[in-house]
mmCIF file with all atom_site columns, C-alpha atoms in Angstrom:
data_model
loop_
_atom_site.group_PDB
_atom_site.id
_atom_site.type_symbol
_atom_site.label_atom_id
_atom_site.label_alt_id
_atom_site.label_comp_id
_atom_site.label_asym_id
_atom_site.label_entity_id
_atom_site.label_seq_id
_atom_site.pdbx_PDB_ins_code
_atom_site.Cartn_x
_atom_site.Cartn_y
_atom_site.Cartn_z
_atom_site.occupancy
_atom_site.B_iso_or_equiv
_atom_site.pdbx_formal_charge
_atom_site.auth_seq_id
_atom_site.auth_comp_id
_atom_site.auth_asym_id
_atom_site.auth_atom_id
_atom_site.pdbx_PDB_model_num
ATOM 1   C CA . VAL A 1 1   ? 134.290 71.794 63.815 1.00 0.00 ? 1   VAL A CA 1
ATOM 2   C CA . ASP A 1 2   ? 133.113 72.689 67.247 1.00 0.00 ? 2   ASP A CA 1
ATOM 3   C CA . LEU A 1 3   ? 133.664 69.467 69.359 1.00 0.00 ? 3   LEU A CA 1
ATOM 4   C CA . TYR A 1 4   ? 132.873 70.692 72.691 1.00 0.00 ? 4   TYR A CA 1
ATOM 5   C CA . THR A 1 5   ? 129.671 72.784 72.559 1.00 0.00 ? 5   THR A CA 1
ATOM 6   C CA . GLN A 1 6   ? 126.747 70.413 73.523 1.00 0.00 ? 6   GLN A CA 1
ATOM 7   C CA . LEU A 1 7   ? 123.194 70.783 72.870 1.00 0.00 ? 7   LEU A CA 1
ATOM 8   C CA . PHE A 1 8   ? 120.203 69.488 75.404 1.00 0.00 ? 8   PHE A CA 1
ATOM 9   C CA . LEU A 1 9   ? 116.457 69.050 74.883 1.00 0.00 ? 9   LEU A CA 1
ATOM 10  C CA . THR A 1 10  ? 113.867 69.358 77.371 1.00 0.00 ? 10  THR A CA 1
ATOM 11  C CA . PRO A 1 11  ? 111.595 67.631 76.888 1.00 0.00 ? 11  PRO A CA 1
ATOM 12  C CA . SER A 1 12  ? 112.745 65.335 74.333 1.00 0.00 ? 12  SER A CA 1
ATOM 13  C CA . VAL A 1 13  ? 108.997 64.126 73.727 1.00 0.00 ? 13  VAL A CA 1
ATOM 14  C CA . VAL A 1 14  ? 106.674 66.531 72.471 1.00 0.00 ? 14  VAL A CA 1
ATOM 15  C CA . GLU A 1 15  ? 102.946 66.886 71.172 1.00 0.00 ? 15  GLU A CA 1
ATOM 16  C CA . ILE A 1 16  ? 102.495 68.861 67.774 1.00 0.00 ? 16  ILE A CA 1
ATOM 17  C CA . LYS A 1 17  ? 103.088 72.437 68.063 1.00 0.00 ? 17  LYS A CA 1
ATOM 18  C CA . GLN A 1 18  ? 104.662 71.730 71.325 1.00 0.00 ? 18  GLN A CA 1
ATOM 19  C CA . PRO A 1 19  ? 108.046 73.609 71.560 1.00 0.00 ? 19  PRO A CA 1
ATOM 20  C CA . THR A 1 20  ? 111.059 71.720 72.948 1.00 0.00 ? 20  THR A CA 1
ATOM 21  C CA . ARG A 1 21  ? 113.651 74.084 74.771 1.00 0.00 ? 21  ARG A CA 1
ATOM 22  C CA . VAL A 1 22  ? 117.027 73.444 73.149 1.00 0.00 ? 22  VAL A CA 1
ATOM 23  C CA . ASP A 1 23  ? 119.657 74.571 75.588 1.00 0.00 ? 23  ASP A CA 1
ATOM 24  C CA . ILE A 1 24  ? 123.265 75.379 74.435 1.00 0.00 ? 24  ILE A CA 1
ATOM 25  C CA . TYR A 1 25  ? 126.657 75.495 76.388 1.00 0.00 ? 25  TYR A CA 1
ATOM 26  C CA . SER A 1 26  ? 129.184 76.608 74.458 1.00 0.00 ? 26  SER A CA 1
ATOM 27  C CA . LEU A 1 27  ? 132.835 75.659 75.826 1.00 0.00 ? 27  LEU A CA 1
ATOM 28  C CA . ASP A 1 28  ? 136.306 75.843 74.518 1.00 0.00 ? 28  ASP A CA 1
ATOM 29  C CA . SER A 1 29  ? 138.592 72.923 74.654 1.00 0.00 ? 29  SER A CA 1
ATOM 30  C CA . PHE A 1 30  ? 139.664 73.575 78.451 1.00 0.00 ? 30  PHE A CA 1
ATOM 31  C CA . GLY A 1 31  ? 135.962 73.614 79.446 1.00 0.00 ? 31  GLY A CA 1
ATOM 32  C CA . ASN A 1 32  ? 135.614 77.482 79.487 1.00 0.00 ? 32  ASN A CA 1
ATOM 33  C CA . PRO A 1 33  ? 132.817 79.196 78.724 1.00 0.00 ? 33  PRO A CA 1
ATOM 34  C CA . ARG A 1 34  ? 132.770 81.017 75.189 1.00 0.00 ? 34  ARG A CA 1
ATOM 35  C CA . VAL A 1 35  ? 131.102 84.321 75.468 1.00 0.00 ? 35  VAL A CA 1
ATOM 36  C CA . GLY A 1 36  ? 129.010 86.080 72.567 1.00 0.00 ? 36  GLY A CA 1
ATOM 37  C CA . ARG A 1 37  ? 128.872 82.856 70.261 1.00 0.00 ? 37  ARG A CA 1
ATOM 38  C CA . ASN A 1 38  ? 126.200 83.175 67.394 1.00 0.00 ? 38  ASN A CA 1
ATOM 39  C CA . ILE A 1 39  ? 124.864 79.776 67.328 1.00 0.00 ? 39  ILE A CA 1
ATOM 40  C CA . GLN A 1 40  ? 122.040 78.644 64.625 1.00 0.00 ? 40  GLN A CA 1
ATOM 41  C CA . LEU A 1 41  ? 119.868 75.820 65.085 1.00 0.00 ? 41  LEU A CA 1
ATOM 42  C CA . TYR A 1 42  ? 118.648 73.728 62.091 1.00 0.00 ? 42  TYR A CA 1
ATOM 43  C CA . ILE A 1 43  ? 116.970 70.676 61.304 1.00 0.00 ? 43  ILE A CA 1
ATOM 44  C CA . ASP A 1 44  ? 119.148 67.896 59.783 1.00 0.00 ? 44  ASP A CA 1
ATOM 45  C CA . GLY A 1 45  ? 116.450 66.506 57.072 1.00 0.00 ? 45  GLY A CA 1
ATOM 46  C CA . ASP A 1 46  ? 112.887 68.153 56.064 1.00 0.00 ? 46  ASP A CA 1
ATOM 47  C CA . SER A 1 47  ? 112.012 71.145 57.875 1.00 0.00 ? 47  SER A CA 1
ATOM 48  C CA . SER A 1 48  ? 109.046 72.205 56.195 1.00 0.00 ? 48  SER A CA 1
ATOM 49  C CA . THR A 1 49  ? 106.914 71.617 59.244 1.00 0.00 ? 49  THR A CA 1
ATOM 50  C CA . VAL A 1 50  ? 109.067 72.551 61.915 1.00 0.00 ? 50  VAL A CA 1
ATOM 51  C CA . SER A 1 51  ? 109.370 76.199 63.633 1.00 0.00 ? 51  SER A CA 1
ATOM 52  C CA . ILE A 1 52  ? 112.557 77.269 65.233 1.00 0.00 ? 52  ILE A CA 1
ATOM 53  C CA . VAL A 1 53  ? 113.259 80.164 67.721 1.00 0.00 ? 53  VAL A CA 1
ATOM 54  C CA . GLN A 1 54  ? 117.118 80.955 67.177 1.00 0.00 ? 54  GLN A CA 1
ATOM 55  C CA . PRO A 1 55  ? 118.855 81.413 70.342 1.00 0.00 ? 55  PRO A CA 1
ATOM 56  C CA . SER A 1 56  ? 120.460 84.753 71.293 1.00 0.00 ? 56  SER A CA 1
ATOM 57  C CA . PRO A 1 57  ? 124.245 84.880 71.459 1.00 0.00 ? 57  PRO A CA 1
ATOM 58  C CA . THR A 1 58  ? 125.764 82.992 74.486 1.00 0.00 ? 58  THR A CA 1
ATOM 59  C CA . ASN A 1 59  ? 126.213 84.872 77.641 1.00 0.00 ? 59  ASN A CA 1
ATOM 60  C CA . TYR A 1 60  ? 129.048 84.710 80.392 1.00 0.00 ? 60  TYR A CA 1
ATOM 61  C CA . LEU A 1 61  ? 128.497 81.231 81.248 1.00 0.00 ? 61  LEU A CA 1
ATOM 62  C CA . GLY A 1 62  ? 128.468 80.240 77.475 1.00 0.00 ? 62  GLY A CA 1
ATOM 63  C CA . GLN A 1 63  ? 124.821 79.519 77.566 1.00 0.00 ? 63  GLN A CA 1
ATOM 64  C CA . SER A 1 64  ? 121.730 80.267 75.265 1.00 0.00 ? 64  SER A CA 1
ATOM 65  C CA . PHE A 1 65  ? 118.601 78.283 74.438 1.00 0.00 ? 65  PHE A CA 1
ATOM 66  C CA . GLY A 1 66  ? 116.351 78.517 71.671 1.00 0.00 ? 66  GLY A CA 1
ATOM 67  C CA . TYR A 1 67  ? 112.916 76.510 70.811 1.00 0.00 ? 67  TYR A CA 1
ATOM 68  C CA . VAL A 1 68  ? 111.786 74.025 68.111 1.00 0.00 ? 68  VAL A CA 1
ATOM 69  C CA . SER A 1 69  ? 108.248 72.774 67.459 1.00 0.00 ? 69  SER A CA 1
ATOM 70  C CA . SER A 1 70  ? 106.772 70.902 64.628 1.00 0.00 ? 70  SER A CA 1
ATOM 71  C CA . THR A 1 71  ? 102.890 70.627 63.276 1.00 0.00 ? 71  THR A CA 1
ATOM 72  C CA . ASN A 1 72  ? 103.549 67.085 62.049 1.00 0.00 ? 72  ASN A CA 1
ATOM 73  C CA . PRO A 1 73  ? 104.299 63.814 64.083 1.00 0.00 ? 73  PRO A CA 1
ATOM 74  C CA . GLY A 1 74  ? 107.934 62.545 63.302 1.00 0.00 ? 74  GLY A CA 1
ATOM 75  C CA . ILE A 1 75  ? 111.445 62.250 64.645 1.00 0.00 ? 75  ILE A CA 1
ATOM 76  C CA . TYR A 1 76  ? 113.413 65.307 63.928 1.00 0.00 ? 76  TYR A CA 1
ATOM 77  C CA . THR A 1 77  ? 117.096 65.801 64.501 1.00 0.00 ? 77  THR A CA 1
ATOM 78  C CA . ILE A 1 78  ? 118.305 68.973 65.906 1.00 0.00 ? 78  ILE A CA 1
ATOM 79  C CA . CYS A 1 79  ? 121.616 70.411 64.737 1.00 0.00 ? 79  CYS A CA 1
ATOM 80  C CA . ALA A 1 80  ? 123.454 73.534 65.515 1.00 0.00 ? 80  ALA A CA 1
ATOM 81  C CA . LYS A 1 81  ? 126.493 75.557 63.497 1.00 0.00 ? 81  LYS A CA 1
ATOM 82  C CA . ASP A 1 82  ? 128.443 78.459 65.069 1.00 0.00 ? 82  ASP A CA 1
ATOM 83  C CA . LEU A 1 83  ? 128.507 81.618 62.677 1.00 0.00 ? 83  LEU A CA 1
ATOM 84  C CA . THR A 1 84  ? 130.272 83.782 65.020 1.00 0.00 ? 84  THR A CA 1
ATOM 85  C CA . GLU A 1 85  ? 133.456 84.391 62.604 1.00 0.00 ? 85  GLU A CA 1
ATOM 86  C CA . GLY A 1 86  ? 131.334 84.910 59.678 1.00 0.00 ? 86  GLY A CA 1
ATOM 87  C CA . TYR A 1 87  ? 131.530 81.301 58.225 1.00 0.00 ? 87  TYR A CA 1
ATOM 88  C CA . GLU A 1 88  ? 130.005 77.814 59.576 1.00 0.00 ? 88  GLU A CA 1
ATOM 89  C CA . ILE A 1 89  ? 131.752 76.071 62.414 1.00 0.00 ? 89  ILE A CA 1
ATOM 90  C CA . SER A 1 90  ? 130.130 72.782 62.525 1.00 0.00 ? 90  SER A CA 1
ATOM 91  C CA . ILE A 1 91  ? 128.702 71.346 65.986 1.00 0.00 ? 91  ILE A CA 1
ATOM 92  C CA . PRO A 1 92  ? 128.530 67.593 65.781 1.00 0.00 ? 92  PRO A CA 1
ATOM 93  C CA . ASP A 1 93  ? 126.615 67.194 68.837 1.00 0.00 ? 93  ASP A CA 1
ATOM 94  C CA . CYS A 1 94  ? 122.792 66.960 67.245 1.00 0.00 ? 94  CYS A CA 1
ATOM 95  C CA . GLU A 1 95  ? 119.830 65.619 69.408 1.00 0.00 ? 95  GLU A CA 1
ATOM 96  C CA . GLN A 1 96  ? 116.511 63.968 68.407 1.00 0.00 ? 96  GLN A CA 1
ATOM 97  C CA . VAL A 1 97  ? 112.923 65.194 69.339 1.00 0.00 ? 97  VAL A CA 1
ATOM 98  C CA . TYR A 1 98  ? 110.220 62.911 69.308 1.00 0.00 ? 98  TYR A CA 1
ATOM 99  C CA . VAL A 1 99  ? 106.619 64.725 68.053 1.00 0.00 ? 99  VAL A CA 1
ATOM 100 C CA . VAL A 1 100 ? 103.410 62.873 68.616 1.00 0.00 ? 100 VAL A CA 1
ATOM 101 C CA . PRO A 1 101 ? 100.069 63.566 68.009 1.00 0.00 ? 101 PRO A CA 1
ATOM 102 C CA . VAL A 1 102 ? 97.414  65.022 70.357 1.00 0.00 ? 102 VAL A CA 1
ATOM 103 C CA . PRO A 1 103 ? 96.063  62.371 72.523 1.00 0.00 ? 103 PRO A CA 1
ATOM 104 C CA . THR A 1 104 ? 92.415  61.684 71.064 1.00 0.00 ? 104 THR A CA 1
ATOM 105 C CA . PRO A 1 105 ? 89.832  61.788 73.658 1.00 0.00 ? 105 PRO A CA 1
ATOM 106 C CA . SER A 1 106 ? 87.258  58.742 74.271 1.00 0.00 ? 106 SER A CA 1
ATOM 107 C CA . MET A 1 107 ? 83.443  59.703 74.341 1.00 0.00 ? 107 MET A CA 1
ATOM 108 C CA . LEU A 1 108 ? 81.638  57.586 76.858 1.00 0.00 ? 108 LEU A CA 1
ATOM 109 C CA . ALA A 1 109 ? 78.729  55.634 75.578 1.00 0.00 ? 109 ALA A CA 1
ATOM 110 C CA . GLU A 1 110 ? 75.204  57.212 75.486 1.00 0.00 ? 110 GLU A CA 1
ATOM 111 C CA . PRO A 1 111 ? 71.841  55.412 76.226 1.00 0.00 ? 111 PRO A CA 1
ATOM 112 C CA . LEU A 1 112 ? 69.830  54.582 73.227 1.00 0.00 ? 112 LEU A CA 1
ATOM 113 C CA . TYR A 1 113 ? 67.128  57.400 74.449 1.00 0.00 ? 113 TYR A CA 1
ATOM 114 C CA . THR A 1 114 ? 67.950  60.691 76.410 1.00 0.00 ? 114 THR A CA 1
ATOM 115 C CA . GLY A 1 115 ? 65.063  61.958 78.092 1.00 0.00 ? 115 GLY A CA 1
ATOM 116 C CA . GLY A 1 116 ? 63.668  65.602 77.861 1.00 0.00 ? 116 GLY A CA 1
ATOM 117 C CA . LEU A 1 117 ? 65.513  68.081 75.343 1.00 0.00 ? 117 LEU A CA 1
ATOM 118 C CA . ASN A 1 118 ? 69.157  68.399 76.946 1.00 0.00 ? 118 ASN A CA 1
ATOM 119 C CA . ASN A 1 119 ? 71.958  65.826 76.781 1.00 0.00 ? 119 ASN A CA 1
ATOM 120 C CA . LEU A 1 120 ? 74.848  65.735 78.921 1.00 0.00 ? 120 LEU A CA 1
ATOM 121 C CA . LEU A 1 121 ? 78.173  64.488 76.977 1.00 0.00 ? 121 LEU A CA 1
ATOM 122 C CA . ILE A 1 122 ? 81.110  62.961 79.134 1.00 0.00 ? 122 ILE A CA 1
ATOM 123 C CA . TRP A 1 123 ? 84.406  62.035 77.822 1.00 0.00 ? 123 TRP A CA 1
ATOM 124 C CA . SER A 1 124 ? 87.965  60.928 78.932 1.00 0.00 ? 124 SER A CA 1
ATOM 125 C CA . MET A 1 125 ? 91.296  61.997 78.145 1.00 0.00 ? 125 MET A CA 1
ATOM 126 C CA . SER A 1 126 ? 94.766  60.685 78.557 1.00 0.00 ? 126 SER A CA 1
ATOM 127 C CA . GLY A 1 127 ? 97.164  63.264 77.728 1.00 0.00 ? 127 GLY A CA 1
ATOM 128 C CA . SER A 1 128 ? 99.511  65.265 80.407 1.00 0.00 ? 128 SER A CA 1
ATOM 129 C CA . ASN A 1 129 ? 99.154  68.643 78.800 1.00 0.00 ? 129 ASN A CA 1
ATOM 130 C CA . THR A 1 130 ? 96.622  71.028 79.470 1.00 0.00 ? 130 THR A CA 1
ATOM 131 C CA . TYR A 1 131 ? 93.630  70.549 76.794 1.00 0.00 ? 131 TYR A CA 1
ATOM 132 C CA . GLN A 1 132 ? 90.514  72.276 75.975 1.00 0.00 ? 132 GLN A CA 1
ATOM 133 C CA . TYR A 1 133 ? 87.700  70.430 74.091 1.00 0.00 ? 133 TYR A CA 1
ATOM 134 C CA . LEU A 1 134 ? 85.142  71.011 70.934 1.00 0.00 ? 134 LEU A CA 1
ATOM 135 C CA . VAL A 1 135 ? 82.121  69.031 71.038 1.00 0.00 ? 135 VAL A CA 1
ATOM 136 C CA . GLN A 1 136 ? 79.963  68.685 67.786 1.00 0.00 ? 136 GLN A CA 1
ATOM 137 C CA . ALA A 1 137 ? 76.279  67.344 67.805 1.00 0.00 ? 137 ALA A CA 1
ATOM 138 C CA . GLY A 1 138 ? 75.419  66.130 64.083 1.00 0.00 ? 138 GLY A CA 1
ATOM 139 C CA . LEU A 1 139 ? 72.485  64.674 62.330 1.00 0.00 ? 139 LEU A CA 1
ATOM 140 C CA . ASN A 1 140 ? 74.350  61.763 60.668 1.00 0.00 ? 140 ASN A CA 1
ATOM 141 C CA . GLN A 1 141 ? 77.715  59.760 61.306 1.00 0.00 ? 141 GLN A CA 1
ATOM 142 C CA . GLU A 1 142 ? 79.493  61.862 58.619 1.00 0.00 ? 142 GLU A CA 1
ATOM 143 C CA . PHE A 1 143 ? 78.666  65.297 60.447 1.00 0.00 ? 143 PHE A CA 1
ATOM 144 C CA . GLN A 1 144 ? 77.640  66.550 57.224 1.00 0.00 ? 144 GLN A CA 1
ATOM 145 C CA . ASN A 1 145 ? 74.854  68.510 59.169 1.00 0.00 ? 145 ASN A CA 1
ATOM 146 C CA . ILE A 1 146 ? 76.117  70.298 62.334 1.00 0.00 ? 146 ILE A CA 1
ATOM 147 C CA . GLU A 1 147 ? 73.232  70.850 64.284 1.00 0.00 ? 147 GLU A CA 1
ATOM 148 C CA . LYS A 1 148 ? 75.149  72.202 67.550 1.00 0.00 ? 148 LYS A CA 1
ATOM 149 C CA . GLU A 1 149 ? 78.562  73.086 68.303 1.00 0.00 ? 149 GLU A CA 1
ATOM 150 C CA . SER A 1 150 ? 80.244  73.997 71.708 1.00 0.00 ? 150 SER A CA 1
ATOM 151 C CA . PRO A 1 151 ? 82.930  76.668 72.198 1.00 0.00 ? 151 PRO A CA 1
ATOM 152 C CA . PHE A 1 152 ? 86.389  75.108 73.226 1.00 0.00 ? 152 PHE A CA 1
ATOM 153 C CA . ILE A 1 153 ? 86.125  74.343 76.779 1.00 0.00 ? 153 ILE A CA 1
ATOM 154 C CA . ASN A 1 154 ? 88.215  72.998 79.939 1.00 0.00 ? 154 ASN A CA 1
ATOM 155 C CA . ASN A 1 155 ? 85.796  70.229 81.197 1.00 0.00 ? 155 ASN A CA 1
ATOM 156 C CA . LEU A 1 156 ? 85.392  66.990 80.402 1.00 0.00 ? 156 LEU A CA 1
ATOM 157 C CA . THR A 1 157 ? 81.657  67.362 79.952 1.00 0.00 ? 157 THR A CA 1
ATOM 158 C CA . TYR A 1 158 ? 79.510  69.389 78.080 1.00 0.00 ? 158 TYR A CA 1
ATOM 159 C CA . GLU A 1 159 ? 75.639  69.795 78.055 1.00 0.00 ? 159 GLU A CA 1
ATOM 160 C CA . PHE A 1 160 ? 73.531  70.385 74.726 1.00 0.00 ? 160 PHE A CA 1
ATOM 161 C CA . ARG A 1 161 ? 70.056  72.215 75.228 1.00 0.00 ? 161 ARG A CA 1
ATOM 162 C CA . ASN A 1 162 ? 67.054  72.588 73.363 1.00 0.00 ? 162 ASN A CA 1
ATOM 163 C CA . LEU A 1 163 ? 67.477  69.712 71.291 1.00 0.00 ? 163 LEU A CA 1
ATOM 164 C CA . ARG A 1 164 ? 64.689  68.458 69.440 1.00 0.00 ? 164 ARG A CA 1
ATOM 165 C CA . ASP A 1 165 ? 62.051  65.546 70.620 1.00 0.00 ? 165 ASP A CA 1
ATOM 166 C CA . GLY A 1 166 ? 62.484  62.459 68.762 1.00 0.00 ? 166 GLY A CA 1
ATOM 167 C CA . ILE A 1 167 ? 65.405  63.410 66.689 1.00 0.00 ? 167 ILE A CA 1
ATOM 168 C CA . MET A 1 168 ? 68.839  61.079 66.707 1.00 0.00 ? 168 MET A CA 1
ATOM 169 C CA . TYR A 1 169 ? 71.794  63.045 67.374 1.00 0.00 ? 169 TYR A CA 1
ATOM 170 C CA . PHE A 1 170 ? 75.494  61.993 66.687 1.00 0.00 ? 170 PHE A CA 1
ATOM 171 C CA . TYR A 1 171 ? 78.215  63.206 68.891 1.00 0.00 ? 171 TYR A CA 1
ATOM 172 C CA . ARG A 1 172 ? 81.871  63.448 68.898 1.00 0.00 ? 172 ARG A CA 1
ATOM 173 C CA . VAL A 1 173 ? 84.766  65.661 70.406 1.00 0.00 ? 173 VAL A CA 1
ATOM 174 C CA . LYS A 1 174 ? 88.290  66.561 69.881 1.00 0.00 ? 174 LYS A CA 1
ATOM 175 C CA . ALA A 1 175 ? 91.243  68.167 72.002 1.00 0.00 ? 175 ALA A CA 1
ATOM 176 C CA . LYS A 1 176 ? 93.409  71.312 71.653 1.00 0.00 ? 176 LYS A CA 1
ATOM 177 C CA . ASN A 1 177 ? 96.766  71.482 73.865 1.00 0.00 ? 177 ASN A CA 1
ATOM 178 C CA . SER A 1 178 ? 97.664  74.772 74.955 1.00 0.00 ? 178 SER A CA 1
ATOM 179 C CA . TYR A 1 179 ? 100.038 75.310 72.067 1.00 0.00 ? 179 TYR A CA 1
ATOM 180 C CA . GLY A 1 180 ? 97.601  74.963 69.284 1.00 0.00 ? 180 GLY A CA 1
ATOM 181 C CA . GLY A 1 181 ? 97.897  71.400 68.387 1.00 0.00 ? 181 GLY A CA 1
ATOM 182 C CA . GLU A 1 182 ? 94.690  69.428 67.565 1.00 0.00 ? 182 GLU A CA 1
ATOM 183 C CA . SER A 1 183 ? 93.884  65.818 68.077 1.00 0.00 ? 183 SER A CA 1
ATOM 184 C CA . ASN A 1 184 ? 91.842  63.968 65.600 1.00 0.00 ? 184 ASN A CA 1
ATOM 185 C CA . TRP A 1 185 ? 88.056  63.673 66.436 1.00 0.00 ? 185 TRP A CA 1
ATOM 186 C CA . SER A 1 186 ? 86.748  60.917 68.874 1.00 0.00 ? 186 SER A CA 1
ATOM 187 C CA . ASN A 1 187 ? 84.725  57.936 68.641 1.00 0.00 ? 187 ASN A CA 1
ATOM 188 C CA . ILE A 1 188 ? 80.861  58.847 67.634 1.00 0.00 ? 188 ILE A CA 1
ATOM 189 C CA . VAL A 1 189 ? 78.263  58.134 69.799 1.00 0.00 ? 189 VAL A CA 1
ATOM 190 C CA . PHE A 1 190 ? 74.548  58.620 69.410 1.00 0.00 ? 190 PHE A CA 1
ATOM 191 C CA . SER A 1 191 ? 71.223  58.847 71.272 1.00 0.00 ? 191 SER A CA 1
ATOM 192 C CA . VAL A 1 192 ? 67.650  59.732 70.338 1.00 0.00 ? 192 VAL A CA 1
ATOM 193 C CA . GLN A 1 193 ? 66.181  62.509 72.188 1.00 0.00 ? 193 GLN A CA 1
ATOM 194 C CA . ASP A 1 194 ? 62.691  61.619 73.995 1.00 0.00 ? 194 ASP A CA 1
ATOM 195 C CA . SER A 1 195 ? 60.732  64.575 75.778 1.00 0.00 ? 195 SER A CA 1
ATOM 196 C CA . SER A 1 196 ? 57.178  63.524 74.985 1.00 0.00 ? 196 SER A CA 1
ATOM 197 C CA . GLY A 1 197 ? 55.335  60.474 76.709 1.00 0.00 ? 197 GLY A CA 1
ATOM 198 C CA . PRO A 1 198 ? 53.272  57.815 75.194 1.00 0.00 ? 198 PRO A CA 1
ATOM 199 C CA . THR A 1 199 ? 49.869  58.301 73.784 1.00 0.00 ? 199 THR A CA 1
ATOM 200 C CA . VAL A 1 200 ? 47.031  56.312 75.356 1.00 0.00 ? 200 VAL A CA 1
ATOM 201 C CA . GLU A 1 201 ? 44.140  55.465 73.823 1.00 0.00 ? 201 GLU A CA 1
ATOM 202 C CA . ILE A 1 202 ? 40.786  54.180 74.735 1.00 0.00 ? 202 ILE A CA 1
ATOM 203 C CA . VAL A 1 203 ? 39.190  51.900 72.103 1.00 0.00 ? 203 VAL A CA 1
ATOM 204 C CA . SER A 1 204 ? 35.309  50.975 72.510 1.00 0.00 ? 204 SER A CA 1
ATOM 205 C CA . ILE A 1 205 ? 34.451  48.116 71.130 1.00 0.00 ? 205 ILE A CA 1
ATOM 206 C CA . SER A 1 206 ? 30.823  47.410 70.855 1.00 0.00 ? 206 SER A CA 1
ATOM 207 C CA . GLY A 1 207 ? 28.561  44.285 70.017 1.00 0.00 ? 207 GLY A CA 1
ATOM 208 C CA . ILE A 1 208 ? 30.465  41.652 72.238 1.00 0.00 ? 208 ILE A CA 1
ATOM 209 C CA . GLY A 1 209 ? 27.650  40.763 74.582 1.00 0.00 ? 209 GLY A CA 1
ATOM 210 C CA . GLN A 1 210 ? 28.228  40.290 78.409 1.00 0.00 ? 210 GLN A CA 1
ATOM 211 C CA . ASN A 1 211 ? 32.063  39.764 77.372 1.00 0.00 ? 211 ASN A CA 1
#
């Protein structure tokens, strides 16, 4: 058992697919750095959704680092063992990382009718990472018929062009962080495209005398 090697996580709360950096400080009982130690990271528990980039051997300061990420939200316990001597030396200092979902964007409400054949969608986002957004326009709330779809964009607005007059469109958006983790779809908003004015007909009525 190695009681002196320490692990540190930066950060300890991450989104799905976002890696946390695991810094390793390998010391002996006198606090001196241990050089060239082969430290291996592992998850204490279910690791089926976890990816680990293993650290290189410790440097002259007894330091090294690796990365851990997961595709599923949850709490993961990161542990390590020293394999330098050809057998496992347990390192009791385990640390927990909290993996949270990518925040879901919130689509702003639409008017019942949108003039013309274009529609500008606006949404907000609460996350602290860098995100891209995918916007869809469908013909029903289930989005079984996707009429139009944006590419992934960096802005919090997107304008669909050349929509059809008199058609009710439903809209939603989702976010993707810079590591590839995606959010759930946002709330659904809808609006009817209205590009043609009303028709006015003059009706001639006869046989009513002076009135």
